[in-house]
Amino acid sequence: MTASVDLADFLPAYLAEAEELLGAAQRHLLAVEASVRRGLAHPRAVRELFRALHTIKGLSAMVDVESIVSIAHWMETSLRHADRAGGRLPEASVEPLMEGLREIEHRVRQLASGKPATPVPAGLLERLEALEAAALGTGPAKPAPVTLELDATLAARLSAAEREQLTAGVASGRRAVRLDFVPGAERAASGITINSVREHVAKLGETVKVLPLSGPAAGGGSLTFALLLLTDAPDAALLEAAGGPPASVRSLVSEQAPAPAGAPAMPSEPELESVAARMEDEPEEQRRGGGTLRVEVSRLDEALERLAALVVNRSRLTRAVAELTAAGAPTRELTTILQENGRQLRDMRAAIIRLRMVKVADVLERLPLLVRGLRRSTGKAVRLELEVGDAELDKAVADRLLPALVHLVRNAVDHALESPEERLAVGKPEEGVVRLACHGGASGLLELSVTDDGRGVDATAVAARAGVPVPSTADGLLDVLCRPGFSTRDAANATSGRGMGMDIVRRIAVDQLGGELRLETRLGVGTTFHLRVPLTITLLDALVFECAGLRYAVAVGSVEELIDVDVARLVRPAGASGVTLVERRGSAVPLLALERLLERGRPEGRSGAGAKALIVRQRGEPVAFAVDRLLGQQEIVLRPLEDPLVRVSGVVGATDLGDGQPTLVLDLAALGAARGGAVRRPEPRQGRERAP
Amino acid sequence: MPEVLVVDDSKVMRDMVVACLRPYPGLTFTHASSGLEAIERLSLQPYDLLVLDLNMPDIGGIEVVEFVRGQDRLRNLPIIIVTTRGDEASRTRALAVGANRFMTKPFTPDAILTEARGLLEEKRG
């Protein structure tokens, strides 16, 4: 009997897990760095960083990537010393560790693109090895003057770093408690396990240590998990998190206990060597373990392809049944089956889309590292604030969107923020702020904003640079900034506050994703870029309509309203650039003839009888697009137009509606903007346009 | 049907271990992603073999072995340690607290299969 498994087959899974571990390692190293700057220890982050590297090392050894094994090994060694020092790391260690992570990441990317991992770069291992000596000079942390009330069994199993974590937590005003959880078969059957308890408790505080204690336990069990926590939560909430009695809570610090003069007894054994690992809650661990399954994106794409084929086939089936019905055939049962089939397809579509969703927070996890690099390269003091919550979006959208966000954040730090001296001179705090916020809308759109408190965009300087008149609106200014190749990097850099490449951002957000990009800026105060992008772009509900003899589709989510166009109530005001206005609930909305935008020749003076209009938001303002007739709403599979020669602004792709004929899928707002420019409204709204 | 509990915080590593042991006929596998989860599972149902990483969240493999050997019911449970920690001190300590085998990553599929087969057949008598 011989094992026939080839561990090289695990390379794709290895790469996915290595990416995840690297993301975690970067987060923990950034947390360590932030503590180092404040002169504090961060034992938990040091241990997590160590563990991530240790796992990378083990996995890399299994798939035979020696260079990563070596780098991870030396990084581990220096971290072991930091752990011995109670989670303190010399400031000089941070950069070589960052370099180590970058080098591991570089090799993971090489492997992902089918290339062999390059050997360890010259000097890196020596620099990492030198950290060992540097770290040795860092003495153990001075314990905080708090006595922990622990029984001998627990006290003996608590490391110096964990003890310090608890005492420092108490010193900073949090409660140190012991929560006892007793597992059992019945509890496990109802989903209450040590994993679920850890997950719930993690939301209520910081888990410093979890210890299994065997022996008679409350409620008749024979095992107790003692969770040592720092928390502000009340006992009742903690008990509930542990599934209620027989769980119990007790404080680890006596109310009357005086602060001792001497240091509490501490175990003398080394930390990471003596006990292989001791860890506390970490959300990504929960995600990686338990009921989570990691799937390669190509497999999800394949599932989507199969679904796409089913969707197209269903459209053909629907058409065939309609023809049979029209011919008088008895199709009642067939129609019922078709309806049921439609429901099933919609459910399957929703399930597949859910599978493809990734957390925006995970997508953006590299941005703190980017800002850290920019902080070093520009010498600017800058803080990145992320407010992304639990929003999710399709992996395909995330992959396209990330470069645009990276670009905006990079520009904000590199160009928009002033130097610390300039900021102080104009009365701003020395440290600039770049804030990325994100909210998932119910309408299938994700709203993101990148805000800086820098110098704002100087419309005059931008116009001078571009050789155009000074734009009077923010949209006009954005148009100039988004001109291909436009750059304010050199001469105008100090005054414009915006670098080159905004055309790339607009191309991604608007042309590729069918979203929207807007600008808000105030000189001397700062700039915000607003993006709205669809959560998913591959499968969507579309409105299908006819215009000038051809069928088109448009995403339902982008259409605000459908209205009938009453020719008698159209207004064509004089001096309004010939834009016809249509009444919509008492207000006038510009009405654009879609066939003209599409350059579909049609004799002037169409009757308009029975014509409809689709109202969409174009740069925040409603615009109506006149079409001949609506054909209905259906689910479509969007196929991007890959050929650059046929890539047209306002056309986001093509679809097959089931009859084998390709149908263009339009982004009406982009089409209107590209063909007609900004619609001139008789009375521009006040307040939103802030550009000078 | 012999039940194997595979404990490692890396899912890929657990999958690798399972793939290596799959040729042994009739084995069924349970995964645990932490030492705590392993201890909970061991306290709730019997297993025939424990394959255990050393470096894990919560508590490490050594503590799991110590816990297991402290339980009468689990005293004879065969344990294979699979670890990146290849130093002699780790090996000595793991075997001293009661692990039956100590394997260093990278291990070959044949090597772990051979160890598992030996232990399972020894247990079966």
PDB file of C-alpha atoms in Angstrom, chain A residues 279-453:
ATOM      1  CA  MET A 279      -3.202  32.135  21.290  1.00  0.00           C
ATOM      2  CA  GLU A 280      -6.387  34.010  21.743  1.00  0.00           C
ATOM      3  CA  ASP A 281      -9.292  34.821  19.565  1.00  0.00           C
ATOM      4  CA  GLU A 282      -8.711  35.996  16.114  1.00  0.00           C
ATOM      5  CA  PRO A 283     -11.490  36.434  13.633  1.00  0.00           C
ATOM      6  CA  GLU A 284      -9.593  35.252  10.592  1.00  0.00           C
ATOM      7  CA  GLU A 285      -8.851  32.037  12.382  1.00  0.00           C
ATOM      8  CA  GLN A 286     -12.548  31.519  12.711  1.00  0.00           C
ATOM      9  CA  ARG A 287     -12.934  32.150   9.040  1.00  0.00           C
ATOM     10  CA  ARG A 288     -10.182  29.768   8.098  1.00  0.00           C
ATOM     11  CA  GLY A 289     -11.348  26.991  10.359  1.00  0.00           C
ATOM     12  CA  GLY A 290     -14.750  25.711  11.291  1.00  0.00           C
ATOM     13  CA  GLY A 291     -17.294  25.584   8.547  1.00  0.00           C
ATOM     14  CA  THR A 292     -15.400  27.641   6.013  1.00  0.00           C
ATOM     15  CA  LEU A 293     -14.374  26.165   2.710  1.00  0.00           C
ATOM     16  CA  ARG A 294     -11.836  27.840   0.478  1.00  0.00           C
ATOM     17  CA  VAL A 295     -12.595  27.592  -3.219  1.00  0.00           C
ATOM     18  CA  GLU A 296     -10.490  28.638  -6.163  1.00  0.00           C
ATOM     19  CA  VAL A 297     -12.005  31.544  -8.096  1.00  0.00           C
ATOM     20  CA  SER A 298     -11.744  29.603 -11.351  1.00  0.00           C
ATOM     21  CA  ARG A 299     -14.192  27.050  -9.942  1.00  0.00           C
ATOM     22  CA  LEU A 300     -16.648  29.799  -9.049  1.00  0.00           C
ATOM     23  CA  ASP A 301     -16.239  31.213 -12.537  1.00  0.00           C
ATOM     24  CA  GLU A 302     -17.013  27.793 -13.929  1.00  0.00           C
ATOM     25  CA  ALA A 303     -20.201  27.566 -11.842  1.00  0.00           C
ATOM     26  CA  LEU A 304     -21.191  30.989 -13.162  1.00  0.00           C
ATOM     27  CA  GLU A 305     -20.532  29.908 -16.741  1.00  0.00           C
ATOM     28  CA  ARG A 306     -22.806  26.896 -16.298  1.00  0.00           C
ATOM     29  CA  LEU A 307     -25.462  29.105 -14.816  1.00  0.00           C
ATOM     30  CA  ALA A 308     -25.086  31.543 -17.704  1.00  0.00           C
ATOM     31  CA  ALA A 309     -25.751  28.738 -20.142  1.00  0.00           C
ATOM     32  CA  LEU A 310     -28.876  27.781 -18.179  1.00  0.00           C
ATOM     33  CA  VAL A 311     -30.104  31.389 -18.158  1.00  0.00           C
ATOM     34  CA  VAL A 312     -29.712  31.720 -21.922  1.00  0.00           C
ATOM     35  CA  ASN A 313     -31.353  28.369 -22.471  1.00  0.00           C
ATOM     36  CA  ARG A 314     -34.271  29.359 -20.294  1.00  0.00           C
ATOM     37  CA  SER A 315     -34.808  32.456 -22.402  1.00  0.00           C
ATOM     38  CA  ARG A 316     -34.984  30.240 -25.475  1.00  0.00           C
ATOM     39  CA  LEU A 317     -37.415  27.956 -23.712  1.00  0.00           C
ATOM     40  CA  THR A 318     -39.592  30.890 -22.693  1.00  0.00           C
ATOM     41  CA  ARG A 319     -39.647  32.110 -26.261  1.00  0.00           C
ATOM     42  CA  ALA A 320     -40.542  28.671 -27.595  1.00  0.00           C
ATOM     43  CA  VAL A 321     -43.372  28.285 -25.085  1.00  0.00           C
ATOM     44  CA  ALA A 322     -44.694  31.727 -25.978  1.00  0.00           C
ATOM     45  CA  GLU A 323     -44.744  30.739 -29.631  1.00  0.00           C
ATOM     46  CA  LEU A 324     -46.564  27.509 -28.831  1.00  0.00           C
ATOM     47  CA  THR A 325     -49.094  29.405 -26.750  1.00  0.00           C
ATOM     48  CA  ALA A 326     -49.609  31.908 -29.558  1.00  0.00           C
ATOM     49  CA  ALA A 327     -50.194  29.012 -31.924  1.00  0.00           C
ATOM     50  CA  GLY A 328     -52.972  27.757 -29.669  1.00  0.00           C
ATOM     51  CA  ALA A 329     -51.147  24.781 -28.149  1.00  0.00           C
ATOM     52  CA  PRO A 330     -52.118  23.677 -24.601  1.00  0.00           C
ATOM     53  CA  THR A 331     -49.167  25.087 -22.651  1.00  0.00           C
ATOM     54  CA  ARG A 332     -50.654  25.697 -19.218  1.00  0.00           C
ATOM     55  CA  GLU A 333     -48.619  22.976 -17.498  1.00  0.00           C
ATOM     56  CA  LEU A 334     -45.524  23.901 -19.468  1.00  0.00           C
ATOM     57  CA  THR A 335     -45.922  27.500 -18.329  1.00  0.00           C
ATOM     58  CA  THR A 336     -46.228  26.409 -14.702  1.00  0.00           C
ATOM     59  CA  ILE A 337     -43.064  24.338 -15.000  1.00  0.00           C
ATOM     60  CA  LEU A 338     -41.324  27.243 -16.663  1.00  0.00           C
ATOM     61  CA  GLN A 339     -42.291  29.557 -13.816  1.00  0.00           C
ATOM     62  CA  GLU A 340     -40.978  27.089 -11.258  1.00  0.00           C
ATOM     63  CA  ASN A 341     -37.822  26.716 -13.295  1.00  0.00           C
ATOM     64  CA  GLY A 342     -37.435  30.497 -13.286  1.00  0.00           C
ATOM     65  CA  ARG A 343     -37.710  30.599  -9.502  1.00  0.00           C
ATOM     66  CA  GLN A 344     -35.133  27.842  -9.159  1.00  0.00           C
ATOM     67  CA  LEU A 345     -32.744  29.634 -11.474  1.00  0.00           C
ATOM     68  CA  ARG A 346     -33.124  32.861  -9.512  1.00  0.00           C
ATOM     69  CA  ASP A 347     -32.386  30.996  -6.282  1.00  0.00           C
ATOM     70  CA  MET A 348     -29.375  29.342  -7.814  1.00  0.00           C
ATOM     71  CA  ARG A 349     -28.183  32.654  -9.152  1.00  0.00           C
ATOM     72  CA  ALA A 350     -28.481  34.232  -5.706  1.00  0.00           C
ATOM     73  CA  ALA A 351     -26.591  31.305  -4.181  1.00  0.00           C
ATOM     74  CA  ILE A 352     -23.757  31.535  -6.706  1.00  0.00           C
ATOM     75  CA  ILE A 353     -23.506  35.290  -6.325  1.00  0.00           C
ATOM     76  CA  ARG A 354     -23.319  34.847  -2.543  1.00  0.00           C
ATOM     77  CA  LEU A 355     -20.475  32.381  -3.026  1.00  0.00           C
ATOM     78  CA  ARG A 356     -18.593  34.966  -5.065  1.00  0.00           C
ATOM     79  CA  MET A 357     -18.951  37.719  -2.506  1.00  0.00           C
ATOM     80  CA  VAL A 358     -15.890  38.820  -0.572  1.00  0.00           C
ATOM     81  CA  LYS A 359     -15.753  41.193   2.348  1.00  0.00           C
ATOM     82  CA  VAL A 360     -14.723  44.699   1.338  1.00  0.00           C
ATOM     83  CA  ALA A 361     -12.646  44.835   4.535  1.00  0.00           C
ATOM     84  CA  ASP A 362     -10.598  41.884   3.268  1.00  0.00           C
ATOM     85  CA  VAL A 363     -10.165  43.489  -0.127  1.00  0.00           C
ATOM     86  CA  LEU A 364      -8.799  46.638   1.466  1.00  0.00           C
ATOM     87  CA  GLU A 365      -6.521  44.988   3.986  1.00  0.00           C
ATOM     88  CA  ARG A 366      -3.405  45.986   2.047  1.00  0.00           C
ATOM     89  CA  LEU A 367      -4.174  49.724   2.146  1.00  0.00           C
ATOM     90  CA  PRO A 368      -2.668  50.326   5.619  1.00  0.00           C
ATOM     91  CA  LEU A 369       0.553  48.868   4.277  1.00  0.00           C
ATOM     92  CA  LEU A 370       0.368  51.137   1.235  1.00  0.00           C
ATOM     93  CA  VAL A 371      -0.108  54.196   3.426  1.00  0.00           C
ATOM     94  CA  ARG A 372       2.720  53.097   5.662  1.00  0.00           C
ATOM     95  CA  GLY A 373       5.016  52.954   2.621  1.00  0.00           C
ATOM     96  CA  LEU A 374       3.821  56.375   1.441  1.00  0.00           C
ATOM     97  CA  ARG A 375       4.352  57.800   4.900  1.00  0.00           C
ATOM     98  CA  ARG A 376       7.972  56.737   4.672  1.00  0.00           C
ATOM     99  CA  SER A 377       8.539  57.763   1.070  1.00  0.00           C
ATOM    100  CA  THR A 378       6.861  61.184   1.312  1.00  0.00           C
ATOM    101  CA  GLY A 379       7.825  62.069   4.884  1.00  0.00           C
ATOM    102  CA  LYS A 380       4.209  63.074   5.519  1.00  0.00           C
ATOM    103  CA  ALA A 381       2.399  62.303   8.726  1.00  0.00           C
ATOM    104  CA  VAL A 382      -0.805  60.586   7.664  1.00  0.00           C
ATOM    105  CA  ARG A 383      -3.441  58.420   9.284  1.00  0.00           C
ATOM    106  CA  LEU A 384      -5.628  56.067   7.261  1.00  0.00           C
ATOM    107  CA  GLU A 385      -9.138  55.592   8.583  1.00  0.00           C
ATOM    108  CA  LEU A 386     -11.135  52.710   7.176  1.00  0.00           C
ATOM    109  CA  GLU A 387     -14.858  52.519   7.732  1.00  0.00           C
ATOM    110  CA  VAL A 388     -15.960  49.577   5.687  1.00  0.00           C
ATOM    111  CA  GLY A 389     -18.192  47.549   8.007  1.00  0.00           C
ATOM    112  CA  ASP A 390     -19.476  44.213   6.756  1.00  0.00           C
ATOM    113  CA  ALA A 391     -20.141  45.246   3.169  1.00  0.00           C
ATOM    114  CA  GLU A 392     -19.441  42.599   0.545  1.00  0.00           C
ATOM    115  CA  LEU A 393     -19.036  42.620  -3.199  1.00  0.00           C
ATOM    116  CA  ASP A 394     -18.386  40.228  -6.049  1.00  0.00           C
ATOM    117  CA  LYS A 395     -14.799  39.022  -6.317  1.00  0.00           C
ATOM    118  CA  ALA A 396     -14.657  40.103  -9.954  1.00  0.00           C
ATOM    119  CA  VAL A 397     -15.760  43.644  -9.050  1.00  0.00           C
ATOM    120  CA  ALA A 398     -13.358  43.709  -6.103  1.00  0.00           C
ATOM    121  CA  ASP A 399     -10.432  42.741  -8.300  1.00  0.00           C
ATOM    122  CA  ARG A 400     -11.180  45.556 -10.711  1.00  0.00           C
ATOM    123  CA  LEU A 401     -12.014  48.126  -8.073  1.00  0.00           C
ATOM    124  CA  LEU A 402      -8.951  47.711  -5.895  1.00  0.00           C
ATOM    125  CA  PRO A 403      -6.485  49.386  -8.311  1.00  0.00           C
ATOM    126  CA  ALA A 404      -8.797  52.437  -8.499  1.00  0.00           C
ATOM    127  CA  LEU A 405      -8.947  52.721  -4.716  1.00  0.00           C
ATOM    128  CA  VAL A 406      -5.204  52.229  -4.402  1.00  0.00           C
ATOM    129  CA  HIS A 407      -4.787  55.024  -6.945  1.00  0.00           C
ATOM    130  CA  LEU A 408      -7.086  57.390  -5.054  1.00  0.00           C
ATOM    131  CA  VAL A 409      -5.428  56.699  -1.708  1.00  0.00           C
ATOM    132  CA  ARG A 410      -1.963  57.026  -3.198  1.00  0.00           C
ATOM    133  CA  ASN A 411      -2.897  60.333  -4.846  1.00  0.00           C
ATOM    134  CA  ALA A 412      -4.438  61.602  -1.628  1.00  0.00           C
ATOM    135  CA  VAL A 413      -1.262  60.997   0.340  1.00  0.00           C
ATOM    136  CA  ASP A 414       1.210  61.792  -2.379  1.00  0.00           C
ATOM    137  CA  HIS A 415      -0.417  64.934  -3.791  1.00  0.00           C
ATOM    138  CA  ALA A 416      -3.383  66.148  -1.821  1.00  0.00           C
ATOM    139  CA  LEU A 417      -1.939  66.181   1.674  1.00  0.00           C
ATOM    140  CA  GLU A 418       0.423  68.979   2.567  1.00  0.00           C
ATOM    141  CA  SER A 419       3.753  68.417   4.274  1.00  0.00           C
ATOM    142  CA  PRO A 420       3.652  68.551   8.089  1.00  0.00           C
ATOM    143  CA  GLU A 421       5.260  72.007   7.983  1.00  0.00           C
ATOM    144  CA  GLU A 422       2.705  73.335   5.490  1.00  0.00           C
ATOM    145  CA  ARG A 423      -0.143  71.933   7.556  1.00  0.00           C
ATOM    146  CA  LEU A 424       1.107  73.513  10.749  1.00  0.00           C
ATOM    147  CA  ALA A 425       1.575  76.801   8.916  1.00  0.00           C
ATOM    148  CA  VAL A 426      -2.097  76.896   7.858  1.00  0.00           C
ATOM    149  CA  GLY A 427      -3.360  75.835  11.271  1.00  0.00           C
ATOM    150  CA  LYS A 428      -4.078  72.180  10.479  1.00  0.00           C
ATOM    151  CA  PRO A 429      -2.948  69.266  12.655  1.00  0.00           C
ATOM    152  CA  GLU A 430       0.437  67.982  11.602  1.00  0.00           C
ATOM    153  CA  GLU A 431      -1.027  64.584  10.793  1.00  0.00           C
ATOM    154  CA  GLY A 432      -3.215  64.410   7.722  1.00  0.00           C
ATOM    155  CA  VAL A 433      -6.159  62.037   7.470  1.00  0.00           C
ATOM    156  CA  VAL A 434      -7.216  59.899   4.529  1.00  0.00           C
ATOM    157  CA  ARG A 435     -10.528  58.206   5.099  1.00  0.00           C
ATOM    158  CA  LEU A 436     -12.046  55.420   3.071  1.00  0.00           C
ATOM    159  CA  ALA A 437     -15.678  54.730   3.813  1.00  0.00           C
ATOM    160  CA  CYS A 438     -17.949  52.215   2.207  1.00  0.00           C
ATOM    161  CA  HIS A 439     -21.627  51.365   2.451  1.00  0.00           C
ATOM    162  CA  GLY A 440     -23.493  48.609   0.681  1.00  0.00           C
ATOM    163  CA  GLY A 441     -26.737  49.920  -0.718  1.00  0.00           C
ATOM    164  CA  ALA A 442     -29.901  47.902  -0.930  1.00  0.00           C
ATOM    165  CA  SER A 443     -30.128  48.793  -4.602  1.00  0.00           C
ATOM    166  CA  GLY A 444     -27.269  46.482  -5.538  1.00  0.00           C
ATOM    167  CA  LEU A 445     -24.755  49.309  -5.507  1.00  0.00           C
ATOM    168  CA  LEU A 446     -21.772  49.853  -3.269  1.00  0.00           C
ATOM    169  CA  GLU A 447     -20.990  53.423  -2.314  1.00  0.00           C
ATOM    170  CA  LEU A 448     -17.407  54.281  -1.512  1.00  0.00           C
ATOM    171  CA  SER A 449     -15.693  57.534  -0.696  1.00  0.00           C
ATOM    172  CA  VAL A 450     -12.043  58.484  -0.380  1.00  0.00           C
ATOM    173  CA  THR A 451     -11.636  61.704   1.581  1.00  0.00           C
ATOM    174  CA  ASP A 452      -8.556  63.682   2.475  1.00  0.00           C
ATOM    175  CA  ASP A 453      -8.159  66.797   4.570  1.00  0.00           C
TER     176      ASP A 453
END
